[in-house]
Coordinates of C-alpha atoms in Angstrom, one line a residue:
M549 CA -46.9 -19.2 -26.8
K550 CA -46.7 -18.1 -23.1
G551 CA -44.6 -21.1 -22.3
A552 CA -42.1 -20.2 -25.0
A553 CA -42.0 -16.6 -23.8
F554 CA -41.3 -17.7 -20.2
L555 CA -38.5 -20.0 -21.4
V556 CA -36.9 -17.1 -23.3
A557 CA -37.1 -14.8 -20.3
C558 CA -35.5 -17.5 -18.1
L559 CA -32.6 -17.9 -20.6
V560 CA -32.1 -14.1 -20.7
L561 CA -32.3 -13.6 -16.9
A562 CA -30.3 -16.6 -15.8
P563 CA -26.8 -15.1 -16.5
A564 CA -27.8 -12.0 -14.7
L565 CA -29.0 -14.0 -11.6
V566 CA -25.8 -16.0 -11.6
F567 CA -23.8 -12.8 -12.0
A568 CA -25.5 -11.2 -9.0
Q569 CA -25.0 -14.3 -6.8
D570 CA -21.3 -14.2 -7.4
R571 CA -21.0 -11.1 -5.2
S572 CA -22.0 -10.7 -1.6
V573 CA -20.9 -8.9 1.6
S574 CA -21.3 -10.0 5.2
I575 CA -20.4 -8.3 8.5
E576 CA -19.1 -9.6 11.9
A577 CA -19.0 -7.4 14.9
P578 CA -19.1 -7.8 18.7
L579 CA -22.3 -7.3 20.6
Q580 CA -20.8 -5.1 23.3
T581 CA -17.6 -3.4 24.3
A582 CA -16.3 -1.0 26.9
L583 CA -16.1 2.8 26.3
G584 CA -12.8 3.6 24.6
D585 CA -11.9 0.0 23.8
P586 CA -11.1 -0.8 20.1
I587 CA -13.9 -2.7 18.2
D588 CA -12.8 -5.2 15.5
V589 CA -15.3 -5.5 12.6
L590 CA -14.8 -8.0 9.8
L591 CA -16.3 -7.4 6.4
T592 CA -16.3 -10.5 4.2
V593 CA -16.8 -9.8 0.5
T594 CA -17.2 -12.7 -2.0
A595 CA -16.7 -11.7 -5.6
K596 CA -15.7 -13.2 -9.0
A597 CA -12.1 -14.2 -9.4
S598 CA -11.4 -11.2 -11.8
D599 CA -13.0 -8.6 -9.5
E600 CA -11.3 -6.1 -7.3
A601 CA -13.0 -4.8 -4.1
A602 CA -12.4 -1.8 -1.9
V603 CA -14.1 0.0 1.0
P604 CA -14.3 3.7 0.1
E605 CA -14.2 6.6 2.5
Q606 CA -17.5 6.9 4.4
S607 CA -18.8 8.1 7.8
F608 CA -19.7 5.8 10.6
E609 CA -20.5 8.3 13.4
P610 CA -20.2 7.9 16.4
F611 CA -17.6 5.3 15.4
E612 CA -14.2 6.2 14.1
I613 CA -11.9 4.0 11.9
I614 CA -8.4 3.9 13.3
E615 CA -7.0 0.9 11.4
R616 CA -7.9 -1.1 8.3
H617 CA -6.3 -4.2 6.7
V618 CA -7.4 -6.5 3.9
R619 CA -6.7 -10.1 3.0
V620 CA -7.6 -11.7 -0.4
E621 CA -8.1 -15.5 -0.6
P622 CA -9.1 -17.3 -3.9
S623 CA -11.5 -20.1 -3.7
P624 CA -10.3 -23.7 -4.4
D625 CA -12.1 -23.8 -7.7
A626 CA -10.6 -20.4 -8.7
N627 CA -14.0 -19.1 -9.8
T628 CA -14.4 -16.7 -6.9
K629 CA -12.2 -15.0 -4.3
T630 CA -12.9 -13.6 -0.8
F631 CA -11.8 -10.1 0.4
T632 CA -11.7 -9.9 4.2
F633 CA -11.5 -6.2 5.4
E634 CA -10.4 -6.0 9.0
L635 CA -11.6 -2.6 10.4
R636 CA -10.7 -1.4 13.9
L637 CA -13.2 1.2 15.3
L638 CA -13.4 3.4 18.4
C639 CA -16.5 4.9 20.0
F640 CA -16.6 7.4 22.9
E641 CA -20.3 7.6 23.4
A642 CA -22.0 5.2 25.8
G643 CA -25.2 3.4 24.7
T644 CA -26.3 1.1 22.0
H645 CA -25.2 2.3 18.5
E646 CA -25.7 0.7 15.1
V647 CA -22.6 0.4 12.9
G648 CA -23.1 0.1 9.2
P649 CA -24.2 -0.3 6.6
F650 CA -20.7 -0.5 5.0
R651 CA -20.5 0.4 1.4
V652 CA -18.2 -1.9 -0.7
R653 CA -17.1 -0.9 -4.2
I654 CA -16.4 -3.7 -6.7
T655 CA -14.7 -3.2 -10.1
S656 CA -15.4 -6.0 -12.6
E657 CA -12.9 -7.2 -15.2
A658 CA -14.9 -5.2 -17.8
G659 CA -14.5 -2.0 -15.8
E660 CA -18.1 -2.0 -14.4
L661 CA -18.4 -0.4 -10.9
I662 CA -20.7 -2.2 -8.5
E663 CA -21.6 -1.1 -5.0
L664 CA -22.8 -3.4 -2.3
E665 CA -24.0 -2.6 1.2
S666 CA -23.6 -4.8 4.3
E667 CA -26.2 -5.2 7.0
T668 CA -26.0 -3.1 10.2
R669 CA -25.0 -4.4 13.7
A670 CA -26.1 -3.0 17.0
I671 CA -23.1 -2.7 19.5
E672 CA -23.6 -1.8 23.1
V673 CA -20.9 0.5 24.4
Q674 CA -20.7 0.2 28.2
S675 CA -19.4 2.9 30.4
L676 CA -16.7 1.9 33.0
L677 CA -18.7 3.8 35.7
A678 CA -22.0 2.3 34.8
N679 CA -22.1 0.0 37.9
E680 CA -21.0 2.7 40.3
P681 CA -24.1 4.2 41.9
D682 CA -22.3 7.4 43.1
P683 CA -18.8 7.8 41.7
Q684 CA -16.6 10.3 43.6
L685 CA -13.2 11.7 43.1
K686 CA -10.4 10.6 45.3
P687 CA -9.9 12.9 48.4
P688 CA -7.1 15.4 48.3
T689 CA -3.7 14.2 49.7
E690 CA -1.7 15.9 52.4
P691 CA 0.6 18.7 51.2
V692 CA 4.2 17.7 50.6
T693 CA 7.2 19.9 51.2
V694 CA 9.1 20.4 47.9
E695 CA 12.7 21.7 48.0
Q696 CA 13.7 23.8 45.1
D697 CA 17.3 24.6 44.2
D698 CA 18.2 28.3 43.8
Y699 CA 19.7 28.8 40.3
R700 CA 19.6 32.6 40.3
L701 CA 23.3 33.0 40.4
L702 CA 23.7 30.5 37.5
V703 CA 21.0 32.3 35.6
A704 CA 22.8 35.7 36.1
L705 CA 26.1 34.2 35.0
G706 CA 24.5 32.6 32.0
A707 CA 22.9 35.9 31.0
L708 CA 26.3 37.7 31.2
L709 CA 27.9 35.0 29.2
T710 CA 25.1 35.2 26.6
L711 CA 25.6 39.0 26.4
A712 CA 29.4 38.6 25.9
L713 CA 28.9 35.9 23.2
G714 CA 26.3 38.1 21.5
A715 CA 28.6 41.1 21.5
L716 CA 31.4 39.0 20.1
L717 CA 29.1 37.5 17.4
A718 CA 28.0 41.0 16.5
V719 CA 31.6 42.2 16.0
L720 CA 32.4 39.2 13.9
L721 CA 29.3 39.6 11.9
M722 CA 30.0 43.3 11.3
R723 CA 33.6 42.5 10.1
W724 CA 32.2 39.8 7.8
W725 CA 29.6 42.2 6.4
Q726 CA 32.3 44.8 5.6
R727 CA 34.5 42.3 3.8
R728 CA 31.7 40.4 2.1
D729 CA 31.6 39.7 -1.6
Q730 CA 28.7 40.7 -3.8
P731 CA 25.7 38.5 -3.2
E732 CA 25.1 35.7 -5.7
P733 CA 22.1 36.2 -7.9
A734 CA 18.9 34.5 -6.7
P735 CA 18.2 31.2 -8.3
P736 CA 15.7 31.2 -11.2
P737 CA 12.0 30.5 -10.2
P738 CA 10.8 27.0 -10.8
P739 CA 9.2 26.3 -14.2
P740 CA 5.4 26.5 -14.4
P741 CA 3.6 23.3 -13.8
W742 CA 2.5 22.9 -17.4
E743 CA 6.1 23.0 -18.6
T744 CA 7.1 20.3 -16.1
A745 CA 4.0 18.2 -17.1
F746 CA 4.9 18.5 -20.8
A747 CA 8.5 17.5 -20.2
E748 CA 7.4 14.4 -18.1
L749 CA 4.7 13.3 -20.5
R750 CA 7.0 13.7 -23.6
A751 CA 9.6 11.6 -21.8
L752 CA 6.9 9.0 -21.0
E753 CA 5.8 9.1 -24.7
E754 CA 9.3 8.2 -25.8
R755 CA 9.4 5.2 -23.3
R756 CA 5.9 4.0 -24.2
A757 CA 6.7 1.4 -26.8
N758 CA 9.5 -0.2 -24.6
A759 CA 7.3 -0.2 -21.5
I760 CA 4.5 -2.1 -23.3
E761 CA 7.0 -4.5 -25.0
E762 CA 8.7 -5.3 -21.6
G763 CA 5.3 -5.9 -19.8
R764 CA 5.6 -2.7 -17.7
T765 CA 2.3 -1.3 -18.9
E766 CA 0.9 -0.7 -15.3
Q767 CA 4.0 1.2 -14.2
W768 CA 3.9 3.3 -17.3
V769 CA 0.2 4.2 -17.0
D770 CA 0.8 4.9 -13.2
A771 CA 3.5 7.4 -14.2
V772 CA 1.3 9.1 -16.7
S773 CA -1.5 9.3 -14.1
D774 CA 0.8 10.7 -11.5
S775 CA 2.2 13.3 -13.9
V776 CA -1.4 14.5 -14.7
R777 CA -2.5 14.4 -11.1
K778 CA 0.6 16.4 -10.0
Y779 CA 0.0 19.0 -12.8
L780 CA -3.7 19.4 -11.9
G781 CA -2.8 19.8 -8.2
H782 CA -0.2 22.5 -8.9
R783 CA -2.4 24.2 -11.5
F784 CA -5.5 24.5 -9.4
G785 CA -4.1 24.5 -5.9
F786 CA -4.6 21.1 -4.2
H787 CA -2.5 18.0 -3.4
G788 CA -2.9 16.0 -6.6
L789 CA -0.8 13.0 -5.8
E790 CA -2.4 12.6 -2.3
S791 CA -6.0 12.9 -3.6
T792 CA -8.3 10.2 -4.9
T793 CA -10.0 10.5 -8.2
D794 CA -13.3 11.5 -6.4
E795 CA -11.5 14.2 -4.4
I796 CA -9.9 15.5 -7.6
A797 CA -13.3 15.7 -9.2
Q798 CA -14.5 17.8 -6.2
E799 CA -11.5 20.2 -6.5
L800 CA -12.0 20.6 -10.3
N801 CA -15.7 21.3 -9.8
A802 CA -14.8 24.1 -7.3
A803 CA -12.0 25.5 -9.5
E804 CA -12.5 28.8 -11.2
S805 CA -12.1 29.3 -14.9
L806 CA -11.6 25.6 -15.7
P807 CA -11.2 25.4 -19.5
I808 CA -12.5 21.8 -19.7
A809 CA -15.4 19.9 -18.1
P810 CA -14.3 18.2 -14.9
E811 CA -15.8 14.9 -16.2
E812 CA -13.1 14.9 -19.0
A813 CA -10.3 14.8 -16.4
V814 CA -12.1 12.4 -14.2
A815 CA -12.7 10.0 -17.1
F816 CA -9.0 10.1 -18.0
L817 CA -7.9 9.4 -14.4
G818 CA -10.6 6.6 -14.1
Q819 CA -9.2 4.9 -17.3
C820 CA -5.7 5.0 -15.6
D821 CA -7.2 3.6 -12.4
L822 CA -8.7 0.7 -14.3
V823 CA -5.3 -0.3 -15.6
K824 CA -3.6 0.2 -12.3
F825 CA -6.1 -1.4 -9.9
A826 CA -8.3 -3.6 -12.1
K827 CA -5.4 -4.9 -14.1
A828 CA -7.1 -3.9 -17.4
S829 CA -5.1 -4.6 -20.5
L830 CA -3.9 -1.7 -22.7
A831 CA -3.1 -2.2 -26.4
D832 CA -0.5 -0.2 -28.3
E833 CA -3.0 2.1 -30.0
A834 CA -4.8 2.6 -26.6
S835 CA -1.6 3.6 -24.9
R836 CA -0.8 6.1 -27.7
A837 CA -4.3 7.6 -27.3
L838 CA -3.8 7.8 -23.5
I839 CA -0.6 9.8 -23.7
D840 CA -2.1 12.0 -26.5
D841 CA -5.1 12.7 -24.2
A842 CA -2.8 13.6 -21.3
L843 CA -0.8 16.1 -23.5
A844 CA -4.1 17.5 -24.8
M845 CA -5.5 18.0 -21.3
V846 CA -2.4 19.9 -20.2
Q847 CA -2.5 22.0 -23.4
K848 CA -6.2 22.9 -22.8
T849 CA -5.9 23.7 -19.1
R850 CA -2.7 25.8 -19.0
P851 CA -3.3 29.6 -18.8
M852 CA -4.1 31.4 -22.1
A853 CA -1.2 33.9 -21.4
A854 CA 1.2 30.9 -21.6
T855 CA 0.2 30.1 -25.2
Q856 CA 1.9 32.0 -28.0
P857 CA 1.1 32.0 -31.7
G858 CA 1.9 28.7 -33.2
G859 CA 0.9 26.8 -30.0
Q860 CA 4.3 27.2 -28.2
S861 CA 4.7 28.5 -24.7

């Protein structure tokens, strides 16, 4: 009986063990560097062929990231692929510092988010003056005679010319002011962000079927996501198009009088990110539900004063 139970447990856990072994992260970093010199760190992430990997924003004090690049190489058997993140760091504190662990975020084909952490590496940052027992500044040099041109006359003439031009300009401006026509009316103020969002989303709703039929689902979902991000940014006072989904979640949590739960907006944007970054498929019904959710979100979050009887603004 115990043997049968052990066999069943092995059969259940075996896929999970293989699944976990498909993903790993390793780090390569120099052992020492000079103060102020760039430090090249390589993060090698091995994942399944359908996975997508990224290094999210994180702090590595006292190190600072100044550049980052990524290369993706599939394995010969096409079962896995390797992401190589090339990170260039700087450190302005002498001594031995540990860099890492680096957090790596993996998105599976099913939309599951998996986080891995690399090991840490000790890097000795050497000062350029470390081998100098008593560093001193260079002695002062002998004074040098500097001849300076006298431009006082030119400055005076320039001032007089400026005054003359100013007087002439004042006369011309006065004559123009006396003969001027009535000023044109000021241009109308820009429409509120919810009206702009409604117009963009309804236009995308009309192009939905053609986009899916022509294989432009990712571009269409990206446009829907950008329209909602731009609306949320204008509505609640932040840069929606330049913010990540996590940053938008923080802004919505801090927003006053938010009519919906921040998780509702974050879940919608996360669904769009899955299609955009994880290449998730989107059926016809799912795309229709996506645009309906976007329109409903704008409807729920616009000011109550903008809603008139009958649901029209």
